[in-house]
Amino acid sequence: MDHSRYPDSYIHNILLRTKTIAMVGASANRVRPSYFVLKYMLAKGFNVIPVNPGLAGQHLLGQLVIGSLTDITEPVDMVDIFRNSEAADGITDQAIELKAATVWMQLGISNTDAAVRAETAGLDVVMNRCPKIEYARLSGEIAWAGVNSGKLSSQKPKLAGKGFQHLTLRPQRNRKNQG
Amino acid sequence: MSEDRIPGFDTLAVHAGAQPDPTTGARATPIYQTSSFVFDDADHAASLFGLEAFGNIYTRIGNPTCAVLEERVAALEGGTAALAVASGHAAQHLVFYTIMDPGDEFIAARQLYGGSINQFGQSFKKSDWNVVWADADNIESFEKAVTPRTKAIFVESIANPGGRVTDIAAISQVARRAGVPLIVDNTLASPYLCNPFEHGADIIVHSATKFLGGHGNSIGGVIVDGGTFNWSREGRYPMLSKPNESYGGLIFHETFGNFAFAIACRMVGLRDYGPALSPFNAFLILTGIETLPLRMQKHCENALAISEFLDAHDKVAWVNYAGLPGDRHHNLAEKYCPRGAGAVLTFGLKGGYEAGLQLVSNVYLFSLLANIGDTRSLILHPASTTHRQLTEQQRSAAGAGSDVVRLSVGIEDKEDLIADLEAALESLP
Ligand SMILES: Cc1ncc(COP(=O)(O)O)c(C=O)c1O
């Protein structure tokens, strides 16, 4: 994978197939990017498990915080890393062990060695990106903030069905009834 | 569109940012003429105010019609994001508000639109934002103007009214070495003729009033974030790199990455100073942009024909149009504006100030008014109008000396435009 430029379909597929995200480095501080992403991904219907040894046992936005990736018992589809690039090494190895399908490193974080190990083990890797920004970009929500989505389409964006201010990536169910 | 095709400029001009309306299917971008937007519930409202989610709150801060314009211009310039505001001057104000603190300096080329010279030299002083002037034709003068308080460099890609082309790449090198962003006003070139980000600009501003809208019917401005500048490296741009109290300590650069500048301009500058663009104007400007490539081709073709005509006329002392092969900015025009040197040109009359005043009163297709970038051809005597408030010295430095006449050549038949000028020139003593 060329990690300098991901095809939209690559990111789109990852976000569509992912159900459970383990977020390593989740913060309880309401203005930290990890808190924003936790809240946003929960609102988009993902099951997000916050991971932070300092907050283990507490709840963030109703989600029980787990102390370490290795303590998680349910299947994890994606590990989202909100730690620095060095820490991404060990976390990636744990993600491989957990049999997660995707390792995602946040904006500003990349670790090429870890990426190679994960890809060799069959995982998909995304580095230096934010899943909230990517979800909002691909669904069209981010255009409300004047951001260049890099997408052109003559098809209608998909309403998420929670009022007009939420768009989704999920295929629409009642297409027939929508005329 | 298939993702391995990179869309061309003309396709972007028609499509970027504009999907069909998700509720009605309207294909043209609807004019969302509303002050405010209903929240789904109290938590959704709180998320939007806290910048946790993307969405619409209140048209002073954002509006879906304006957002299509923003994405369209960001795509045409190759930027990460944009912000549309009430005027070109408002765009400049918000850019500097986001960058500057009291006591800071920025370097600007002397060759600027007269209104920008006033804004920088007079009004910005009240906030203790201090402009240091440099000469766009002398790169060293920028280098010499750099001090520890320099926060930015500002130039116009094609300067108004002189029709000079700026060596953006050379000036961007000065900005790199100084560790400051290069801001380029790309109004006269439009993204069709010049792409400042490719040459090292970090931020682009537009008076969308001009070629983007293109029909002389709406005032508007746009800020485009190139996503290239590292706002956090030295902590010299606290609005981007330090916790913002009004958002509970959120840090814009850390949260929004390579489009943080555009978001900060919106969520702080636009929120607090308020120069919002009307959705109706956004609609008109968007409609104008759809034909930007076609119009710019015709503008350039006509401007070249008229400058050749004037160059050969015996009552004309000189012509400044970088599209003319003999012009001193011709090489720069070939590098930065290979598709044409734009629609704005100046010329001097042998009869001086009086002849200038007389000429602008004796035309019948060219309109005597203070604008550029209209489908109609426009004429102006800057020394008695746009550049009147400047000193004689500032006027000639800006390319607006007393004998100068400025044209913004429209998209009419060039033969008719030449006949109009020819008759007016004949009437001069
Ligand atoms: C190059 C340039 N920049 C900025 C402006 C200011 O734009 P506005 O009139 O939209 O405020 C103008 C207007 O003439 C201009 O020509």
mmCIF file with all atom_site columns, N, CA and C in Angstrom, chain A residues 7-9 30-33 36 39 132-133 136 141-149 152-157 159 162-166, chain B residues 1 3 7 16 19-21 23 38 40 43-44 47 50-52 54-56 67 70-71 75 79-82 247-250 254 259 266:
data_model
loop_
_atom_site.group_PDB
_atom_site.id
_atom_site.type_symbol
_atom_site.label_atom_id
_atom_site.label_alt_id
_atom_site.label_comp_id
_atom_site.label_asym_id
_atom_site.label_entity_id
_atom_site.label_seq_id
_atom_site.pdbx_PDB_ins_code
_atom_site.Cartn_x
_atom_site.Cartn_y
_atom_site.Cartn_z
_atom_site.occupancy
_atom_site.B_iso_or_equiv
_atom_site.pdbx_formal_charge
_atom_site.auth_seq_id
_atom_site.auth_comp_id
_atom_site.auth_asym_id
_atom_site.auth_atom_id
_atom_site.pdbx_PDB_model_num
ATOM 1   N N  . PRO A 1 7   ? -6.318  5.338  -1.876  1.00 0.00 ? 7   PRO A N  1
ATOM 2   C CA . PRO A 1 7   ? -7.519  5.456  -2.699  1.00 0.00 ? 7   PRO A CA 1
ATOM 3   C C  . PRO A 1 7   ? -8.750  5.587  -1.794  1.00 0.00 ? 7   PRO A C  1
ATOM 4   N N  . ASP A 1 8   ? -9.725  6.375  -2.218  1.00 0.00 ? 8   ASP A N  1
ATOM 5   C CA . ASP A 1 8   ? -10.949 6.533  -1.423  1.00 0.00 ? 8   ASP A CA 1
ATOM 6   C C  . ASP A 1 8   ? -11.592 5.174  -1.139  1.00 0.00 ? 8   ASP A C  1
ATOM 7   N N  . SER A 1 9   ? -11.542 4.267  -2.130  1.00 0.00 ? 9   SER A N  1
ATOM 8   C CA . SER A 1 9   ? -12.239 2.985  -1.958  1.00 0.00 ? 9   SER A CA 1
ATOM 9   C C  . SER A 1 9   ? -11.600 2.164  -0.824  1.00 0.00 ? 9   SER A C  1
ATOM 10  N N  . ARG A 1 30  ? -12.380 16.623 27.254  1.00 0.00 ? 30  ARG A N  1
ATOM 11  C CA . ARG A 1 30  ? -13.404 16.809 26.232  1.00 0.00 ? 30  ARG A CA 1
ATOM 12  C C  . ARG A 1 30  ? -12.940 17.573 25.003  1.00 0.00 ? 30  ARG A C  1
ATOM 13  N N  . VAL A 1 31  ? -11.780 18.233 25.041  1.00 0.00 ? 31  VAL A N  1
ATOM 14  C CA . VAL A 1 31  ? -11.336 18.940 23.839  1.00 0.00 ? 31  VAL A CA 1
ATOM 15  C C  . VAL A 1 31  ? -10.148 18.264 23.155  1.00 0.00 ? 31  VAL A C  1
ATOM 16  N N  . ARG A 1 32  ? -9.813  17.047 23.604  1.00 0.00 ? 32  ARG A N  1
ATOM 17  C CA . ARG A 1 32  ? -8.745  16.316 22.903  1.00 0.00 ? 32  ARG A CA 1
ATOM 18  C C  . ARG A 1 32  ? -9.334  15.644 21.663  1.00 0.00 ? 32  ARG A C  1
ATOM 19  N N  . PRO A 1 33  ? -8.507  15.566 20.580  1.00 0.00 ? 33  PRO A N  1
ATOM 20  C CA . PRO A 1 33  ? -9.009  14.931 19.362  1.00 0.00 ? 33  PRO A CA 1
ATOM 21  C C  . PRO A 1 33  ? -9.569  13.525 19.608  1.00 0.00 ? 33  PRO A C  1
ATOM 22  N N  . PHE A 1 36  ? -13.143 13.670 20.618  1.00 0.00 ? 36  PHE A N  1
ATOM 23  C CA . PHE A 1 36  ? -13.989 14.029 19.467  1.00 0.00 ? 36  PHE A CA 1
ATOM 24  C C  . PHE A 1 36  ? -14.267 12.790 18.608  1.00 0.00 ? 36  PHE A C  1
ATOM 25  N N  . LYS A 1 39  ? -16.588 10.238 20.305  1.00 0.00 ? 39  LYS A N  1
ATOM 26  C CA . LYS A 1 39  ? -17.987 10.669 20.276  1.00 0.00 ? 39  LYS A CA 1
ATOM 27  C C  . LYS A 1 39  ? -18.573 10.528 18.860  1.00 0.00 ? 39  LYS A C  1
ATOM 28  N N  . LYS A 1 132 ? -12.483 10.051 11.847  1.00 0.00 ? 132 LYS A N  1
ATOM 29  C CA . LYS A 1 132 ? -13.620 10.988 11.873  1.00 0.00 ? 132 LYS A CA 1
ATOM 30  C C  . LYS A 1 132 ? -13.590 11.858 10.624  1.00 0.00 ? 132 LYS A C  1
ATOM 31  N N  . ILE A 1 133 ? -12.413 12.400 10.319  1.00 0.00 ? 133 ILE A N  1
ATOM 32  C CA . ILE A 1 133 ? -12.290 13.259 9.138   1.00 0.00 ? 133 ILE A CA 1
ATOM 33  C C  . ILE A 1 133 ? -12.573 12.452 7.876   1.00 0.00 ? 133 ILE A C  1
ATOM 34  N N  . ALA A 1 136 ? -16.301 11.722 7.579   1.00 0.00 ? 136 ALA A N  1
ATOM 35  C CA . ALA A 1 136 ? -17.036 12.943 7.221   1.00 0.00 ? 136 ALA A CA 1
ATOM 36  C C  . ALA A 1 136 ? -16.732 13.359 5.780   1.00 0.00 ? 136 ALA A C  1
ATOM 37  N N  . GLU A 1 141 ? -20.306 15.010 4.799   1.00 0.00 ? 141 GLU A N  1
ATOM 38  C CA . GLU A 1 141 ? -20.559 15.945 5.907   1.00 0.00 ? 141 GLU A CA 1
ATOM 39  C C  . GLU A 1 141 ? -19.498 17.031 6.011   1.00 0.00 ? 141 GLU A C  1
ATOM 40  N N  . ILE A 1 142 ? -18.265 16.670 5.684   1.00 0.00 ? 142 ILE A N  1
ATOM 41  C CA . ILE A 1 142 ? -17.174 17.617 5.921   1.00 0.00 ? 142 ILE A CA 1
ATOM 42  C C  . ILE A 1 142 ? -17.264 18.821 4.986   1.00 0.00 ? 142 ILE A C  1
ATOM 43  N N  . ALA A 1 143 ? -18.000 18.660 3.876   1.00 0.00 ? 143 ALA A N  1
ATOM 44  C CA . ALA A 1 143 ? -18.148 19.775 2.944   1.00 0.00 ? 143 ALA A CA 1
ATOM 45  C C  . ALA A 1 143 ? -18.848 20.953 3.617   1.00 0.00 ? 143 ALA A C  1
ATOM 46  N N  . TRP A 1 144 ? -19.664 20.691 4.659   1.00 0.00 ? 144 TRP A N  1
ATOM 47  C CA . TRP A 1 144 ? -20.320 21.793 5.370   1.00 0.00 ? 144 TRP A CA 1
ATOM 48  C C  . TRP A 1 144 ? -19.302 22.700 6.042   1.00 0.00 ? 144 TRP A C  1
ATOM 49  N N  . ALA A 1 145 ? -18.085 22.217 6.239   1.00 0.00 ? 145 ALA A N  1
ATOM 50  C CA . ALA A 1 145 ? -17.056 23.037 6.861   1.00 0.00 ? 145 ALA A CA 1
ATOM 51  C C  . ALA A 1 145 ? -16.116 23.630 5.810   1.00 0.00 ? 145 ALA A C  1
ATOM 52  N N  . GLY A 1 146 ? -16.516 23.577 4.533   1.00 0.00 ? 146 GLY A N  1
ATOM 53  C CA . GLY A 1 146 ? -15.699 24.188 3.485   1.00 0.00 ? 146 GLY A CA 1
ATOM 54  C C  . GLY A 1 146 ? -14.476 23.373 3.118   1.00 0.00 ? 146 GLY A C  1
ATOM 55  N N  . VAL A 1 147 ? -14.425 22.114 3.549   1.00 0.00 ? 147 VAL A N  1
ATOM 56  C CA . VAL A 1 147 ? -13.238 21.296 3.291   1.00 0.00 ? 147 VAL A CA 1
ATOM 57  C C  . VAL A 1 147 ? -13.328 20.657 1.900   1.00 0.00 ? 147 VAL A C  1
ATOM 58  N N  . ASN A 1 148 ? -12.200 20.594 1.233   1.00 0.00 ? 148 ASN A N  1
ATOM 59  C CA . ASN A 1 148 ? -12.132 19.993 -0.097  1.00 0.00 ? 148 ASN A CA 1
ATOM 60  C C  . ASN A 1 148 ? -12.168 18.468 0.059   1.00 0.00 ? 148 ASN A C  1
ATOM 61  N N  . SER A 1 149 ? -13.286 17.849 -0.294  1.00 0.00 ? 149 SER A N  1
ATOM 62  C CA . SER A 1 149 ? -13.436 16.413 -0.080  1.00 0.00 ? 149 SER A CA 1
ATOM 63  C C  . SER A 1 149 ? -12.650 15.612 -1.113  1.00 0.00 ? 149 SER A C  1
ATOM 64  N N  . LEU A 1 152 ? -15.984 14.009 -6.539  1.00 0.00 ? 152 LEU A N  1
ATOM 65  C CA . LEU A 1 152 ? -17.016 14.565 -7.404  1.00 0.00 ? 152 LEU A CA 1
ATOM 66  C C  . LEU A 1 152 ? -18.086 13.506 -7.551  1.00 0.00 ? 152 LEU A C  1
ATOM 67  N N  . SER A 1 153 ? -19.353 13.893 -7.476  1.00 0.00 ? 153 SER A N  1
ATOM 68  C CA . SER A 1 153 ? -20.404 12.916 -7.704  1.00 0.00 ? 153 SER A CA 1
ATOM 69  C C  . SER A 1 153 ? -21.697 13.596 -8.115  1.00 0.00 ? 153 SER A C  1
ATOM 70  N N  . SER A 1 154 ? -22.381 12.994 -9.068  1.00 0.00 ? 154 SER A N  1
ATOM 71  C CA . SER A 1 154 ? -23.685 13.510 -9.475  1.00 0.00 ? 154 SER A CA 1
ATOM 72  C C  . SER A 1 154 ? -24.806 12.726 -8.795  1.00 0.00 ? 154 SER A C  1
ATOM 73  N N  . GLN A 1 155 ? -24.437 11.945 -7.739  1.00 0.00 ? 155 GLN A N  1
ATOM 74  C CA . GLN A 1 155 ? -25.444 11.198 -7.000  1.00 0.00 ? 155 GLN A CA 1
ATOM 75  C C  . GLN A 1 155 ? -25.721 11.879 -5.659  1.00 0.00 ? 155 GLN A C  1
ATOM 76  N N  . LYS A 1 156 ? -26.934 11.683 -5.170  1.00 0.00 ? 156 LYS A N  1
ATOM 77  C CA . LYS A 1 156 ? -27.311 12.309 -3.904  1.00 0.00 ? 156 LYS A CA 1
ATOM 78  C C  . LYS A 1 156 ? -26.501 11.721 -2.749  1.00 0.00 ? 156 LYS A C  1
ATOM 79  N N  . PRO A 1 157 ? -26.069 12.549 -1.785  1.00 0.00 ? 157 PRO A N  1
ATOM 80  C CA . PRO A 1 157 ? -25.475 12.004 -0.563  1.00 0.00 ? 157 PRO A CA 1
ATOM 81  C C  . PRO A 1 157 ? -26.541 11.196 0.175   1.00 0.00 ? 157 PRO A C  1
ATOM 82  N N  . LEU A 1 159 ? -28.651 10.253 3.346   1.00 0.00 ? 159 LEU A N  1
ATOM 83  C CA . LEU A 1 159 ? -29.056 10.721 4.670   1.00 0.00 ? 159 LEU A CA 1
ATOM 84  C C  . LEU A 1 159 ? -29.009 9.550  5.646   1.00 0.00 ? 159 LEU A C  1
ATOM 85  N N  . LYS A 1 162 ? -31.317 10.494 10.655  1.00 0.00 ? 162 LYS A N  1
ATOM 86  C CA . LYS A 1 162 ? -31.452 11.076 11.993  1.00 0.00 ? 162 LYS A CA 1
ATOM 87  C C  . LYS A 1 162 ? -31.602 12.584 11.838  1.00 0.00 ? 162 LYS A C  1
ATOM 88  N N  . GLY A 1 163 ? -32.498 13.047 11.006  1.00 0.00 ? 163 GLY A N  1
ATOM 89  C CA . GLY A 1 163 ? -32.540 14.468 10.693  1.00 0.00 ? 163 GLY A CA 1
ATOM 90  C C  . GLY A 1 163 ? -31.646 14.713 9.499   1.00 0.00 ? 163 GLY A C  1
ATOM 91  N N  . PHE A 1 164 ? -31.633 15.935 9.003   1.00 0.00 ? 164 PHE A N  1
ATOM 92  C CA . PHE A 1 164 ? -30.928 16.228 7.763   1.00 0.00 ? 164 PHE A CA 1
ATOM 93  C C  . PHE A 1 164 ? -29.447 16.460 7.969   1.00 0.00 ? 164 PHE A C  1
ATOM 94  N N  . GLN A 1 165 ? -29.006 16.564 9.215   1.00 0.00 ? 165 GLN A N  1
ATOM 95  C CA . GLN A 1 165 ? -27.626 16.955 9.438   1.00 0.00 ? 165 GLN A CA 1
ATOM 96  C C  . GLN A 1 165 ? -26.701 15.766 9.694   1.00 0.00 ? 165 GLN A C  1
ATOM 97  N N  . HIS A 1 166 ? -27.120 14.583 9.274   1.00 0.00 ? 166 HIS A N  1
ATOM 98  C CA . HIS A 1 166 ? -26.248 13.421 9.416   1.00 0.00 ? 166 HIS A CA 1
ATOM 99  C C  . HIS A 1 166 ? -26.233 12.647 8.109   1.00 0.00 ? 166 HIS A C  1
ATOM 100 N N  . MET B 2 1   ? -17.370 9.932  -9.898  1.00 0.00 ? 1   MET B N  1
ATOM 101 C CA . MET B 2 1   ? -16.341 9.752  -10.915 1.00 0.00 ? 1   MET B CA 1
ATOM 102 C C  . MET B 2 1   ? -15.326 8.718  -10.441 1.00 0.00 ? 1   MET B C  1
ATOM 103 N N  . GLU B 2 3   ? -12.211 6.805  -9.233  1.00 0.00 ? 3   GLU B N  1
ATOM 104 C CA . GLU B 2 3   ? -11.246 7.480  -8.376  1.00 0.00 ? 3   GLU B CA 1
ATOM 105 C C  . GLU B 2 3   ? -9.839  7.539  -8.946  1.00 0.00 ? 3   GLU B C  1
ATOM 106 N N  . PRO B 2 7   ? -9.770  14.718 -12.026 1.00 0.00 ? 7   PRO B N  1
ATOM 107 C CA . PRO B 2 7   ? -10.600 15.569 -12.875 1.00 0.00 ? 7   PRO B CA 1
ATOM 108 C C  . PRO B 2 7   ? -9.865  16.829 -13.326 1.00 0.00 ? 7   PRO B C  1
ATOM 109 N N  . ALA B 2 16  ? -17.245 20.578 -8.635  1.00 0.00 ? 16  ALA B N  1
ATOM 110 C CA . ALA B 2 16  ? -16.661 20.417 -7.293  1.00 0.00 ? 16  ALA B CA 1
ATOM 111 C C  . ALA B 2 16  ? -17.587 20.993 -6.223  1.00 0.00 ? 16  ALA B C  1
ATOM 112 N N  . GLN B 2 19  ? -22.994 18.205 -5.003  1.00 0.00 ? 19  GLN B N  1
ATOM 113 C CA . GLN B 2 19  ? -23.795 17.005 -5.238  1.00 0.00 ? 19  GLN B CA 1
ATOM 114 C C  . GLN B 2 19  ? -25.265 17.427 -5.258  1.00 0.00 ? 19  GLN B C  1
ATOM 115 N N  . PRO B 2 20  ? -26.146 16.592 -5.824  1.00 0.00 ? 20  PRO B N  1
ATOM 116 C CA . PRO B 2 20  ? -27.574 16.926 -5.753  1.00 0.00 ? 20  PRO B CA 1
ATOM 117 C C  . PRO B 2 20  ? -28.007 17.068 -4.298  1.00 0.00 ? 20  PRO B C  1
ATOM 118 N N  . ASP B 2 21  ? -29.010 17.894 -4.061  1.00 0.00 ? 21  ASP B N  1
ATOM 119 C CA . ASP B 2 21  ? -29.498 18.088 -2.702  1.00 0.00 ? 21  ASP B CA 1
ATOM 120 C C  . ASP B 2 21  ? -30.043 16.755 -2.156  1.00 0.00 ? 21  ASP B C  1
ATOM 121 N N  . THR B 2 23  ? -32.175 15.951 0.084   1.00 0.00 ? 23  THR B N  1
ATOM 122 C CA . THR B 2 23  ? -33.593 15.798 0.416   1.00 0.00 ? 23  THR B CA 1
ATOM 123 C C  . THR B 2 23  ? -34.502 15.966 -0.788  1.00 0.00 ? 23  THR B C  1
ATOM 124 N N  . VAL B 2 38  ? -32.089 24.014 12.352  1.00 0.00 ? 38  VAL B N  1
ATOM 125 C CA . VAL B 2 38  ? -32.635 23.294 13.510  1.00 0.00 ? 38  VAL B CA 1
ATOM 126 C C  . VAL B 2 38  ? -31.670 22.172 13.916  1.00 0.00 ? 38  VAL B C  1
ATOM 127 N N  . ASP B 2 40  ? -30.940 18.532 15.834  1.00 0.00 ? 40  ASP B N  1
ATOM 128 C CA . ASP B 2 40  ? -31.737 17.322 16.026  1.00 0.00 ? 40  ASP B CA 1
ATOM 129 C C  . ASP B 2 40  ? -32.179 17.187 17.476  1.00 0.00 ? 40  ASP B C  1
ATOM 130 N N  . ASP B 2 43  ? -28.113 17.495 22.433  1.00 0.00 ? 43  ASP B N  1
ATOM 131 C CA . ASP B 2 43  ? -26.754 16.957 22.375  1.00 0.00 ? 43  ASP B CA 1
ATOM 132 C C  . ASP B 2 43  ? -26.109 17.271 21.027  1.00 0.00 ? 43  ASP B C  1
ATOM 133 N N  . HIS B 2 44  ? -26.906 17.182 19.949  1.00 0.00 ? 44  HIS B N  1
ATOM 134 C CA . HIS B 2 44  ? -26.408 17.540 18.620  1.00 0.00 ? 44  HIS B CA 1
ATOM 135 C C  . HIS B 2 44  ? -25.986 19.008 18.616  1.00 0.00 ? 44  HIS B C  1
ATOM 136 N N  . SER B 2 47  ? -22.741 19.355 20.409  1.00 0.00 ? 47  SER B N  1
ATOM 137 C CA . SER B 2 47  ? -21.636 18.819 19.606  1.00 0.00 ? 47  SER B CA 1
ATOM 138 C C  . SER B 2 47  ? -21.211 19.804 18.532  1.00 0.00 ? 47  SER B C  1
ATOM 139 N N  . GLY B 2 50  ? -19.381 22.750 20.075  1.00 0.00 ? 50  GLY B N  1
ATOM 140 C CA . GLY B 2 50  ? -18.075 22.350 20.580  1.00 0.00 ? 50  GLY B CA 1
ATOM 141 C C  . GLY B 2 50  ? -17.129 21.880 19.489  1.00 0.00 ? 50  GLY B C  1
ATOM 142 N N  . LEU B 2 51  ? -17.557 21.966 18.212  1.00 0.00 ? 51  LEU B N  1
ATOM 143 C CA . LEU B 2 51  ? -16.770 21.534 17.048  1.00 0.00 ? 51  LEU B CA 1
ATOM 144 C C  . LEU B 2 51  ? -16.524 20.030 17.044  1.00 0.00 ? 51  LEU B C  1
ATOM 145 N N  . GLU B 2 52  ? -17.360 19.281 17.781  1.00 0.00 ? 52  GLU B N  1
ATOM 146 C CA . GLU B 2 52  ? -17.191 17.826 17.801  1.00 0.00 ? 52  GLU B CA 1
ATOM 147 C C  . GLU B 2 52  ? -17.786 17.173 16.563  1.00 0.00 ? 52  GLU B C  1
ATOM 148 N N  . PHE B 2 54  ? -19.597 17.904 12.406  1.00 0.00 ? 54  PHE B N  1
ATOM 149 C CA . PHE B 2 54  ? -19.719 18.841 11.298  1.00 0.00 ? 54  PHE B CA 1
ATOM 150 C C  . PHE B 2 54  ? -21.203 19.092 11.053  1.00 0.00 ? 54  PHE B C  1
ATOM 151 N N  . GLY B 2 55  ? -21.566 20.336 10.845  1.00 0.00 ? 55  GLY B N  1
ATOM 152 C CA . GLY B 2 55  ? -22.971 20.617 10.581  1.00 0.00 ? 55  GLY B CA 1
ATOM 153 C C  . GLY B 2 55  ? -23.213 22.109 10.555  1.00 0.00 ? 55  GLY B C  1
ATOM 154 N N  . ASN B 2 56  ? -24.461 22.472 10.329  1.00 0.00 ? 56  ASN B N  1
ATOM 155 C CA . ASN B 2 56  ? -24.816 23.877 10.165  1.00 0.00 ? 56  ASN B CA 1
ATOM 156 C C  . ASN B 2 56  ? -25.521 24.400 11.403  1.00 0.00 ? 56  ASN B C  1
ATOM 157 N N  . ALA B 2 67  ? -21.009 26.805 1.493   1.00 0.00 ? 67  ALA B N  1
ATOM 158 C CA . ALA B 2 67  ? -20.074 25.680 1.613   1.00 0.00 ? 67  ALA B CA 1
ATOM 159 C C  . ALA B 2 67  ? -19.756 25.073 0.249   1.00 0.00 ? 67  ALA B C  1
ATOM 160 N N  . GLU B 2 70  ? -17.239 27.250 -1.205  1.00 0.00 ? 70  GLU B N  1
ATOM 161 C CA . GLU B 2 70  ? -15.945 27.041 -0.537  1.00 0.00 ? 70  GLU B CA 1
ATOM 162 C C  . GLU B 2 70  ? -15.228 25.818 -1.090  1.00 0.00 ? 70  GLU B C  1
ATOM 163 N N  . GLU B 2 71  ? -15.950 24.708 -1.189  1.00 0.00 ? 71  GLU B N  1
ATOM 164 C CA . GLU B 2 71  ? -15.292 23.503 -1.685  1.00 0.00 ? 71  GLU B CA 1
ATOM 165 C C  . GLU B 2 71  ? -14.898 23.682 -3.154  1.00 0.00 ? 71  GLU B C  1
ATOM 166 N N  . ALA B 2 75  ? -11.093 23.343 -4.401  1.00 0.00 ? 75  ALA B N  1
ATOM 167 C CA . ALA B 2 75  ? -10.721 22.333 -5.399  1.00 0.00 ? 75  ALA B CA 1
ATOM 168 C C  . ALA B 2 75  ? -10.010 22.977 -6.586  1.00 0.00 ? 75  ALA B C  1
ATOM 169 N N  . GLY B 2 79  ? -6.379  23.485 -2.829  1.00 0.00 ? 79  GLY B N  1
ATOM 170 C CA . GLY B 2 79  ? -6.181  23.658 -1.390  1.00 0.00 ? 79  GLY B CA 1
ATOM 171 C C  . GLY B 2 79  ? -6.916  22.595 -0.594  1.00 0.00 ? 79  GLY B C  1
ATOM 172 N N  . THR B 2 80  ? -6.729  22.622 0.741   1.00 0.00 ? 80  THR B N  1
ATOM 173 C CA . THR B 2 80  ? -7.392  21.629 1.588   1.00 0.00 ? 80  THR B CA 1
ATOM 174 C C  . THR B 2 80  ? -8.785  22.074 2.008   1.00 0.00 ? 80  THR B C  1
ATOM 175 N N  . ALA B 2 81  ? -9.006  23.388 2.109   1.00 0.00 ? 81  ALA B N  1
ATOM 176 C CA . ALA B 2 81  ? -10.309 23.903 2.545   1.00 0.00 ? 81  ALA B CA 1
ATOM 177 C C  . ALA B 2 81  ? -10.368 25.382 2.224   1.00 0.00 ? 81  ALA B C  1
ATOM 178 N N  . ALA B 2 82  ? -11.578 25.933 2.285   1.00 0.00 ? 82  ALA B N  1
ATOM 179 C CA . ALA B 2 82  ? -11.730 27.364 2.022   1.00 0.00 ? 82  ALA B CA 1
ATOM 180 C C  . ALA B 2 82  ? -12.802 27.939 2.923   1.00 0.00 ? 82  ALA B C  1
ATOM 181 N N  . TYR B 2 247 ? -13.214 27.734 23.038  1.00 0.00 ? 247 TYR B N  1
ATOM 182 C CA . TYR B 2 247 ? -13.640 26.357 22.752  1.00 0.00 ? 247 TYR B CA 1
ATOM 183 C C  . TYR B 2 247 ? -13.123 25.407 23.835  1.00 0.00 ? 247 TYR B C  1
ATOM 184 N N  . GLY B 2 248 ? -13.068 25.908 25.048  1.00 0.00 ? 248 GLY B N  1
ATOM 185 C CA . GLY B 2 248 ? -12.719 25.053 26.185  1.00 0.00 ? 248 GLY B CA 1
ATOM 186 C C  . GLY B 2 248 ? -11.301 24.518 26.155  1.00 0.00 ? 248 GLY B C  1
ATOM 187 N N  . GLY B 2 249 ? -10.405 25.176 25.395  1.00 0.00 ? 249 GLY B N  1
ATOM 188 C CA . GLY B 2 249 ? -9.017  24.744 25.357  1.00 0.00 ? 249 GLY B CA 1
ATOM 189 C C  . GLY B 2 249 ? -8.660  23.884 24.150  1.00 0.00 ? 249 GLY B C  1
ATOM 190 N N  . LEU B 2 250 ? -9.547  23.835 23.173  1.00 0.00 ? 250 LEU B N  1
ATOM 191 C CA . LEU B 2 250 ? -9.255  23.089 21.936  1.00 0.00 ? 250 LEU B CA 1
ATOM 192 C C  . LEU B 2 250 ? -8.070  23.738 21.187  1.00 0.00 ? 250 LEU B C  1
ATOM 193 N N  . GLU B 2 254 ? -3.870  20.878 16.063  1.00 0.00 ? 254 GLU B N  1
ATOM 194 C CA . GLU B 2 254 ? -3.862  19.474 16.486  1.00 0.00 ? 254 GLU B CA 1
ATOM 195 C C  . GLU B 2 254 ? -5.170  18.772 16.102  1.00 0.00 ? 254 GLU B C  1
ATOM 196 N N  . PHE B 2 259 ? -6.207  21.401 7.506   1.00 0.00 ? 259 PHE B N  1
ATOM 197 C CA . PHE B 2 259 ? -7.164  22.455 7.156   1.00 0.00 ? 259 PHE B CA 1
ATOM 198 C C  . PHE B 2 259 ? -7.520  23.312 8.374   1.00 0.00 ? 259 PHE B C  1
ATOM 199 N N  . ARG B 2 266 ? -12.780 30.603 10.279  1.00 0.00 ? 266 ARG B N  1
ATOM 200 C CA . ARG B 2 266 ? -14.241 30.545 10.381  1.00 0.00 ? 266 ARG B CA 1
ATOM 201 C C  . ARG B 2 266 ? -14.721 30.610 11.836  1.00 0.00 ? 266 ARG B C  1
#
